[in-house]
mmCIF file of C-alpha atoms in Angstrom:
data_model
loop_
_atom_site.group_PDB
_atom_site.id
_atom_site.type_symbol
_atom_site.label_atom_id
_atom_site.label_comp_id
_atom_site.label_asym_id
_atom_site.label_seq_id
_atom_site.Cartn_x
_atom_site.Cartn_y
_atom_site.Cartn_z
ATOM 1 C CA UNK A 1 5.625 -5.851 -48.125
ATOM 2 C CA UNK A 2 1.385 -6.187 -48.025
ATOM 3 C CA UNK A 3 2.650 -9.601 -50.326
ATOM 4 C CA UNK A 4 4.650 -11.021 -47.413
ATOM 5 C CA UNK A 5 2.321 -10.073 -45.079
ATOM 6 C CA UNK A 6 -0.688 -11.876 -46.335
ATOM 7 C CA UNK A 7 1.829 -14.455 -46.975
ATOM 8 C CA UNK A 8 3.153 -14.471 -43.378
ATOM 9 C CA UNK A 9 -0.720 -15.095 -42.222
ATOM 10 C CA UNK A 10 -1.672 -17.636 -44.577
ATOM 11 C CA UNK A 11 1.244 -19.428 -42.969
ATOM 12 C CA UNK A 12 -0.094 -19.074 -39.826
ATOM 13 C CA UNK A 13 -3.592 -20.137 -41.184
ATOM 14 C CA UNK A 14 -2.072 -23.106 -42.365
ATOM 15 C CA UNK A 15 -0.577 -24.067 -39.292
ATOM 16 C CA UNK A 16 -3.105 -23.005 -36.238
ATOM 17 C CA UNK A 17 -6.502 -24.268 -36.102
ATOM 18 C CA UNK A 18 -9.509 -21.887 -35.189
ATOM 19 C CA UNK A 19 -9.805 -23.796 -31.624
ATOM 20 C CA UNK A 20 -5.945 -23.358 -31.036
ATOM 21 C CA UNK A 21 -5.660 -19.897 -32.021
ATOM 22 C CA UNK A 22 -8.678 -19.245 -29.785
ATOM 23 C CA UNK A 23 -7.128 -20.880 -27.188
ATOM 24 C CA UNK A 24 -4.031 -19.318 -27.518
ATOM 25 C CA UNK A 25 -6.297 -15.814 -26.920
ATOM 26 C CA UNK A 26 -7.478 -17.551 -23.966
ATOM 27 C CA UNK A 27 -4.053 -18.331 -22.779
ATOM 28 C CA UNK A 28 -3.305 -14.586 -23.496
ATOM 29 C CA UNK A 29 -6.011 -12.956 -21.717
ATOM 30 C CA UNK A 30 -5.549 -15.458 -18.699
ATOM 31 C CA UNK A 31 -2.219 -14.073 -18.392
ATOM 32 C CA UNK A 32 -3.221 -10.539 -18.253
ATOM 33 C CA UNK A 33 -5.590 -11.044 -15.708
ATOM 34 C CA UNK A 34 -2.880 -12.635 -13.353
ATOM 35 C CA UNK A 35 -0.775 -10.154 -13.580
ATOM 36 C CA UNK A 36 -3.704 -7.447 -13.738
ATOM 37 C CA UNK A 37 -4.261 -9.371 -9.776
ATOM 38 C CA UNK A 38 -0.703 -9.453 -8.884
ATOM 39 C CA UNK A 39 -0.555 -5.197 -9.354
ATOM 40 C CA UNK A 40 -3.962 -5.173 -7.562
ATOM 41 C CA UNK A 41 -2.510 -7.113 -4.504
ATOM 42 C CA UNK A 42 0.173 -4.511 -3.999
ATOM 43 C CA UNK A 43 -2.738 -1.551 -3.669
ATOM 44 C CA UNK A 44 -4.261 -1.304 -0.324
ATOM 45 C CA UNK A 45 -7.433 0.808 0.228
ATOM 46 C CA UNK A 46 -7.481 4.303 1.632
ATOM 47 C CA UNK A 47 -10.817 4.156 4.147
ATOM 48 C CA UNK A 48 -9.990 6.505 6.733
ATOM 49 C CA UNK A 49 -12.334 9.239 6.278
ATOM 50 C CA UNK A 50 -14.295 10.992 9.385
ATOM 51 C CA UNK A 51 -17.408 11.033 7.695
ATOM 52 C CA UNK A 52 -17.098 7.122 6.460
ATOM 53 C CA UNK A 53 -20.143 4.596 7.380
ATOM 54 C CA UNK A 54 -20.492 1.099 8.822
ATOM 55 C CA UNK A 55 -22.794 0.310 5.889
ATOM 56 C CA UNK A 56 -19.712 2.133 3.221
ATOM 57 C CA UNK A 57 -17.215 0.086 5.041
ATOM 58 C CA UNK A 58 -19.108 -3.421 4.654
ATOM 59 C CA UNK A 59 -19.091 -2.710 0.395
ATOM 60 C CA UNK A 60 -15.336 -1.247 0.632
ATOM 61 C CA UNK A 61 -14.288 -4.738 2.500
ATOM 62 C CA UNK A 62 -16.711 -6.989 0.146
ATOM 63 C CA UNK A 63 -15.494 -4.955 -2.745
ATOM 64 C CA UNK A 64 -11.348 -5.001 -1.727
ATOM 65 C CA UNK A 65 -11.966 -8.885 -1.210
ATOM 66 C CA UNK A 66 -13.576 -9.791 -4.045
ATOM 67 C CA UNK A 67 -11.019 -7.318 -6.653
ATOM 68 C CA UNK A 68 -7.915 -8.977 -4.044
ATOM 69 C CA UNK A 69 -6.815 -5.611 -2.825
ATOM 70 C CA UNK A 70 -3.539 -6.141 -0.636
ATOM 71 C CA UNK A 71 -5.212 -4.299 2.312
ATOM 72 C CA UNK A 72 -7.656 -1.480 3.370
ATOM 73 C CA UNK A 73 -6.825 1.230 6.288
ATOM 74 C CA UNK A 74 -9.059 2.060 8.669
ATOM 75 C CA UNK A 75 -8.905 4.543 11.714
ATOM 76 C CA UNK A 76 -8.566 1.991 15.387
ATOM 77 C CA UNK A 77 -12.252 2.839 15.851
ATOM 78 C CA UNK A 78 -13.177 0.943 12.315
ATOM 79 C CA UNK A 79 -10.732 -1.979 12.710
ATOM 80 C CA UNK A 80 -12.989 -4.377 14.766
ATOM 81 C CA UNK A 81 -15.571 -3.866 12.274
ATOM 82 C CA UNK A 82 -13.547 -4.116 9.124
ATOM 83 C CA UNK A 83 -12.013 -7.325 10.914
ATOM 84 C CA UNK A 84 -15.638 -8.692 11.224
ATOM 85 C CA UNK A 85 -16.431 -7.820 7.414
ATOM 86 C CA UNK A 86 -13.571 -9.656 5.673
ATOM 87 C CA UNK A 87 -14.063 -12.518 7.773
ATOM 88 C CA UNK A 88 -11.071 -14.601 9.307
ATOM 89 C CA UNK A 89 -8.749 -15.920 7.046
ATOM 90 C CA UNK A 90 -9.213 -13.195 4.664
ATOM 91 C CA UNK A 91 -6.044 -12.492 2.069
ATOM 92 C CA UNK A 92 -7.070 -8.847 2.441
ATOM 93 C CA UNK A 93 -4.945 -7.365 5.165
ATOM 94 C CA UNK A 94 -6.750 -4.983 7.794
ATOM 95 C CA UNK A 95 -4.556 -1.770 8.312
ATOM 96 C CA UNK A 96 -4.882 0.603 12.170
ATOM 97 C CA UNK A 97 -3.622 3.643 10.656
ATOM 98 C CA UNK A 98 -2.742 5.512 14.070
ATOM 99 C CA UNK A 99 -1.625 8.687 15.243
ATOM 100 C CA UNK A 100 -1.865 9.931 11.274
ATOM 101 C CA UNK A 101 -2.167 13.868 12.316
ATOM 102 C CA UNK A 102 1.966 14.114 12.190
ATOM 103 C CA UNK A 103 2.612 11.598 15.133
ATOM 104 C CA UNK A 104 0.711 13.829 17.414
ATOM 105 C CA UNK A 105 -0.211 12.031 20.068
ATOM 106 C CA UNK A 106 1.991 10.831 22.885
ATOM 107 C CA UNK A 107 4.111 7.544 22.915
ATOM 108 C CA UNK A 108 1.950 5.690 25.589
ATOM 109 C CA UNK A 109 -1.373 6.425 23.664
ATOM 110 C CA UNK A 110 0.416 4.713 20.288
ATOM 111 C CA UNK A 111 1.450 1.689 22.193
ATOM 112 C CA UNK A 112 -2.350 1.439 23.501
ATOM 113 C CA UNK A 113 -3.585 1.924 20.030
ATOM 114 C CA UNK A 114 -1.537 -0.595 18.705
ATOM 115 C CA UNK A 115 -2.435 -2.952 21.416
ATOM 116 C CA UNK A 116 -6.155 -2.644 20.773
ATOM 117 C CA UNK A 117 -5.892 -2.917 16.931
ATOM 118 C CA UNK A 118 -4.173 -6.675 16.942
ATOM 119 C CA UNK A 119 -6.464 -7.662 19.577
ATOM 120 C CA UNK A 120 -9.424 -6.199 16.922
ATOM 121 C CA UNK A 121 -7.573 -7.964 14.218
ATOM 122 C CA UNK A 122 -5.486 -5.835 12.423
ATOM 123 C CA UNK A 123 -2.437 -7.478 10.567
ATOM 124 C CA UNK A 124 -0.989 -4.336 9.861
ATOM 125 C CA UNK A 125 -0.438 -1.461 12.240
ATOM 126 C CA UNK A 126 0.588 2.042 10.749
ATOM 127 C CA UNK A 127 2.347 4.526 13.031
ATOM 128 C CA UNK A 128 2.890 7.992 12.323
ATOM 129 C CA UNK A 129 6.632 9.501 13.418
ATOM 130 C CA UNK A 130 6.589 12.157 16.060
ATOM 131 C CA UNK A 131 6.981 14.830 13.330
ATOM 132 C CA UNK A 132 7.322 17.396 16.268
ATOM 133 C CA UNK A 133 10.212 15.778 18.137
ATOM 134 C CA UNK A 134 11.713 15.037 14.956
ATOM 135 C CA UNK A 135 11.436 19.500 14.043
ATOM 136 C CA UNK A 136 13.194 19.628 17.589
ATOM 137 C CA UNK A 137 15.616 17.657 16.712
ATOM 138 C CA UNK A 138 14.906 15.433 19.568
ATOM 139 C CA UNK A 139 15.747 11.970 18.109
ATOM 140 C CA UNK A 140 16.195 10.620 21.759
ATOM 141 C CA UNK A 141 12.946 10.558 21.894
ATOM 142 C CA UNK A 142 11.825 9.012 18.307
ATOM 143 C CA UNK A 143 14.682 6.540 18.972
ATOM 144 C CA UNK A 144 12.701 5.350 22.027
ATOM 145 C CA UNK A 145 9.292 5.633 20.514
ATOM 146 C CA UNK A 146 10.316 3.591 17.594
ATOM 147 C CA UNK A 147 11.349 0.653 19.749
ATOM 148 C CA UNK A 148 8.667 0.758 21.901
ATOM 149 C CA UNK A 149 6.168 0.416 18.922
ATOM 150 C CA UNK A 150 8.221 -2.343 17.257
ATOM 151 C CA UNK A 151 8.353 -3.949 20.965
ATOM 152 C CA UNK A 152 4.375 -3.269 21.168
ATOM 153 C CA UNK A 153 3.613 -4.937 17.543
ATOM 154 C CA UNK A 154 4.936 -7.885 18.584
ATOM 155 C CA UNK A 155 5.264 -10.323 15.298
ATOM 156 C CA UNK A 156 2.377 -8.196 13.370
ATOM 157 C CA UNK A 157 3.844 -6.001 10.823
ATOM 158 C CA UNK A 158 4.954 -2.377 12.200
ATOM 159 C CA UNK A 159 4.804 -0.095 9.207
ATOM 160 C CA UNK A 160 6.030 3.368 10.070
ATOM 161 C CA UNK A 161 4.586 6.666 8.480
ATOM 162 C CA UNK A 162 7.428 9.098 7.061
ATOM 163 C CA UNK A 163 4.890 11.883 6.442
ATOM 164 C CA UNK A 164 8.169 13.392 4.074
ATOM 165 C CA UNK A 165 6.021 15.898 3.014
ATOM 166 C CA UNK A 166 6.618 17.369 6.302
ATOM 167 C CA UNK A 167 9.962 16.709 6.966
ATOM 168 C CA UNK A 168 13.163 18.398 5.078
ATOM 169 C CA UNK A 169 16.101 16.019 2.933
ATOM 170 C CA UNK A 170 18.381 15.569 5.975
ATOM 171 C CA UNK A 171 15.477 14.601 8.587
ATOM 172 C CA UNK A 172 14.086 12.467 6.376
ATOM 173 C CA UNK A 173 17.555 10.370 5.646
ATOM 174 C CA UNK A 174 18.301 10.241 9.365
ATOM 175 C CA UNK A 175 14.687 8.654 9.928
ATOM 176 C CA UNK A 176 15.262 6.215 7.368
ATOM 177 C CA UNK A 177 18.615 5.378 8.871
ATOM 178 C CA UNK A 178 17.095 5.267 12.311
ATOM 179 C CA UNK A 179 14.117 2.735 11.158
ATOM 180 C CA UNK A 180 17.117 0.515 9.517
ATOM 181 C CA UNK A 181 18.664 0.245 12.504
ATOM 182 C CA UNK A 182 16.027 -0.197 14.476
ATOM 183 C CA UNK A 183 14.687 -3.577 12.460
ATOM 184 C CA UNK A 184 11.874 -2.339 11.135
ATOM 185 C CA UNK A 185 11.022 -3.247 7.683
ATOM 186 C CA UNK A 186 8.049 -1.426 6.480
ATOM 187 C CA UNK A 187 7.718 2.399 6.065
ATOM 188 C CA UNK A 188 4.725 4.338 4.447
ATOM 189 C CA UNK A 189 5.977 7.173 2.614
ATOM 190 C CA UNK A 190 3.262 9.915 3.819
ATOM 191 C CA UNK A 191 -0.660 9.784 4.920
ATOM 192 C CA UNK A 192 -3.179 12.257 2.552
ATOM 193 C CA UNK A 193 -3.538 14.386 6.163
ATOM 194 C CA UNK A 194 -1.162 16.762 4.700
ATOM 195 C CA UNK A 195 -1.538 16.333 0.975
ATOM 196 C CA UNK A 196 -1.332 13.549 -1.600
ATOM 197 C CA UNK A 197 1.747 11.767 -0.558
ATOM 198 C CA UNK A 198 5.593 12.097 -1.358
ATOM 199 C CA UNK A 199 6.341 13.064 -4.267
ATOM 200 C CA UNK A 200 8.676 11.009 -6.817
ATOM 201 C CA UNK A 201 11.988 13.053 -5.564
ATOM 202 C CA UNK A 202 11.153 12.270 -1.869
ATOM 203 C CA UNK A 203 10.198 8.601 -2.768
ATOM 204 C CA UNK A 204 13.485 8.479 -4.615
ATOM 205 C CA UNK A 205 15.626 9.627 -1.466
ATOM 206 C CA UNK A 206 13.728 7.027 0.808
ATOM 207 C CA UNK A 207 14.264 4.444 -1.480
ATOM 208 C CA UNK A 208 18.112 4.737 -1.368
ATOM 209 C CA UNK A 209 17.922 5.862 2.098
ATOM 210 C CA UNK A 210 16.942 2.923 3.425
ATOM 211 C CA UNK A 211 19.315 0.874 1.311
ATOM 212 C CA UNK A 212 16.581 -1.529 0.507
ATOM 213 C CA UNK A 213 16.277 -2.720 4.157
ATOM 214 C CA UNK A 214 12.640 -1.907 4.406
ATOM 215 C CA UNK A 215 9.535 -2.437 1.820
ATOM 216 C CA UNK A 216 8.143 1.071 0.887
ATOM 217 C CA UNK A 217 4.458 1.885 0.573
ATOM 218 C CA UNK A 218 3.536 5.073 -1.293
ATOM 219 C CA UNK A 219 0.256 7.174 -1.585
ATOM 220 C CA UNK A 220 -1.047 9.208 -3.956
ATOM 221 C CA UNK A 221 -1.603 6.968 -6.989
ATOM 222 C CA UNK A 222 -5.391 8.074 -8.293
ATOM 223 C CA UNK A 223 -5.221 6.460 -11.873
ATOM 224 C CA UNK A 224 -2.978 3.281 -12.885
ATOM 225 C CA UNK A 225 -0.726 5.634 -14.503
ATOM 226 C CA UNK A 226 0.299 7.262 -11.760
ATOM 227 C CA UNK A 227 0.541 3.513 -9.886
ATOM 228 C CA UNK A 228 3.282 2.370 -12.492
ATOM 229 C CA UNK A 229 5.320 5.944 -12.010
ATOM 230 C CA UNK A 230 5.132 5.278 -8.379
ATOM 231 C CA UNK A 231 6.406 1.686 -8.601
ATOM 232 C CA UNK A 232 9.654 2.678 -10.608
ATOM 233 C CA UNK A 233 10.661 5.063 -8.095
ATOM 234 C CA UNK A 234 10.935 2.401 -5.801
ATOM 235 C CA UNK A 235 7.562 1.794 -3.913
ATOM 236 C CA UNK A 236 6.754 -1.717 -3.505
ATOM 237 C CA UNK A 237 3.024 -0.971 -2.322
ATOM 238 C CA UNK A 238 0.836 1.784 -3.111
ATOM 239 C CA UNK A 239 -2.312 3.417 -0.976
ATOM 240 C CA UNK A 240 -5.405 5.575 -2.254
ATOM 241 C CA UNK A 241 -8.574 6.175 -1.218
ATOM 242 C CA UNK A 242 -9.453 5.430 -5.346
ATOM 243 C CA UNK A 243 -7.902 1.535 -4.980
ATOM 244 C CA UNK A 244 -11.265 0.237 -5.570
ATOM 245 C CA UNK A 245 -11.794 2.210 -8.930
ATOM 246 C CA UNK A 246 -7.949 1.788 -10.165
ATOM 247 C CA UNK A 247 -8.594 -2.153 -9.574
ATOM 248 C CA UNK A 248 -11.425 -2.319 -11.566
ATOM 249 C CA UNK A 249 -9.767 -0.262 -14.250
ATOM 250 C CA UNK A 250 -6.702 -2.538 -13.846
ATOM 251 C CA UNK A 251 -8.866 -6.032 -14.560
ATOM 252 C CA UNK A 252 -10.966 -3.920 -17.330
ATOM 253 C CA UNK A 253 -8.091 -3.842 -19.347
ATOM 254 C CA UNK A 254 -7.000 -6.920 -18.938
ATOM 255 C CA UNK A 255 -9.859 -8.884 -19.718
ATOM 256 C CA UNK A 256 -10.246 -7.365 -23.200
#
């Protein structure tokens, strides 16, 4: 065996020069990094803390733009600012995450929300379901809120929070039928307001719930591990307020 080995590379040897076999490690490493990238341009940035600073925004947009991040979330009061820090044109995506305490607020206060964050320059606009009308069964109303947002977003992309941590099997199927129907064709699995995100079961469930009609974003991912596990269960996107670190990790690795 150790003869056919040694045999096996003095073949090689023979037949690849020390520029093309260095070039071939180029060719390898260039194609890690490029698909290192294309993972990091399906993670978006988690900045939606209460606590979070102009000056800690400015570094989490230079930082998400130069690593290619897919998109950072901000609260409506940070979007303007974010906007200002990517700079038009940017790739990175600007996310109003609105209403994320369970849908809380009322349906005329979302619309207004999601009015101001285009005009600030979101692409994106996150609404959270009315998790309480949905506990009361009252999906009159989340019928009507739904198409009023989708109305409201106009051609920007209306991504809906689930928040399935909150919400049983069957409520969370007929939601996912509802958005279907509805057109819309981006749902966010759950916020970190009430823990870490689904988990793989629910993310499972609104996968073939929405009978691939809409493109899933998950949270929760804090290490590229837990990206990957995330991905097979059917997320096509992934959130965390660690983006920045994973994507760092991510290119790392690839570039050795």
């Amino acid at each position: 065996m150790e003869n056919t080995e040694n045999n096996l590379q003095n073949a090689q040897s023979a037949v690849i020069s020390p520029q093309e076999r260095q070039e071939f490690e180029e060719f390898k490493r260039q194609k890690r990094v490029a698909e290192a990238r294309a993972i990091i341009a399906k993670l978006e940035l988690t900045f939606t803390q209460a606590t979070a600073e102009r000056a800690a925004l400015r570094r989490a947009a230079k930082d998400g733009e130069k690593l290619g991040l897919g998109g950072i979330c901000v609260n409506p009061c940070q979007v303007k600012a974010c906007s200002e820090f990517l700079g038009a044109g940017s790739p990175v995506a600007v996310v109003a995450c609105i209403s994320p305490w369970g849908g809380t607020d009322t349906t005329d206060i979302k619309i207004k929300q999601v009015r101001r964050a285009l005009r600030d320059g979101a692409k994106i606009v996150e609404v959270t379901v009315p998790v309480p009308a949905i506990k009361e069964g009252d999906w009159a109303y989340v019928r009507r809120e739904l198409k009023k947002l989708r109305s409201a977003a106009r051609k920007a992309t209306l991504r809906i929070n689930l928040e399935a941590p909150l919400l049983n099997a069957q409520e969370l199927t007929k939601l996912c039928a509802l958005i279907c129907e509805l057109g819309i064709t981006a749902v966010r699995t759950a916020g970190e307001a009430f823990g870490s995100g689904a988990d793989e079961e629910e993310l499972k469930l609104i996968k073939t719930a929405l009978k691939d009609k809409a493109i899933i974003k998950a949270d929760g991912a804090d290490a590229p591990g837990r990206l990957a596990t995330l991905f097979e269960c059917g997320a096509s996107l992934a959130g965390s307020a660690s983006a920045i670190a994973m994507a760092q990790t991510i290119l790392s690795v690839a570039e050795k």
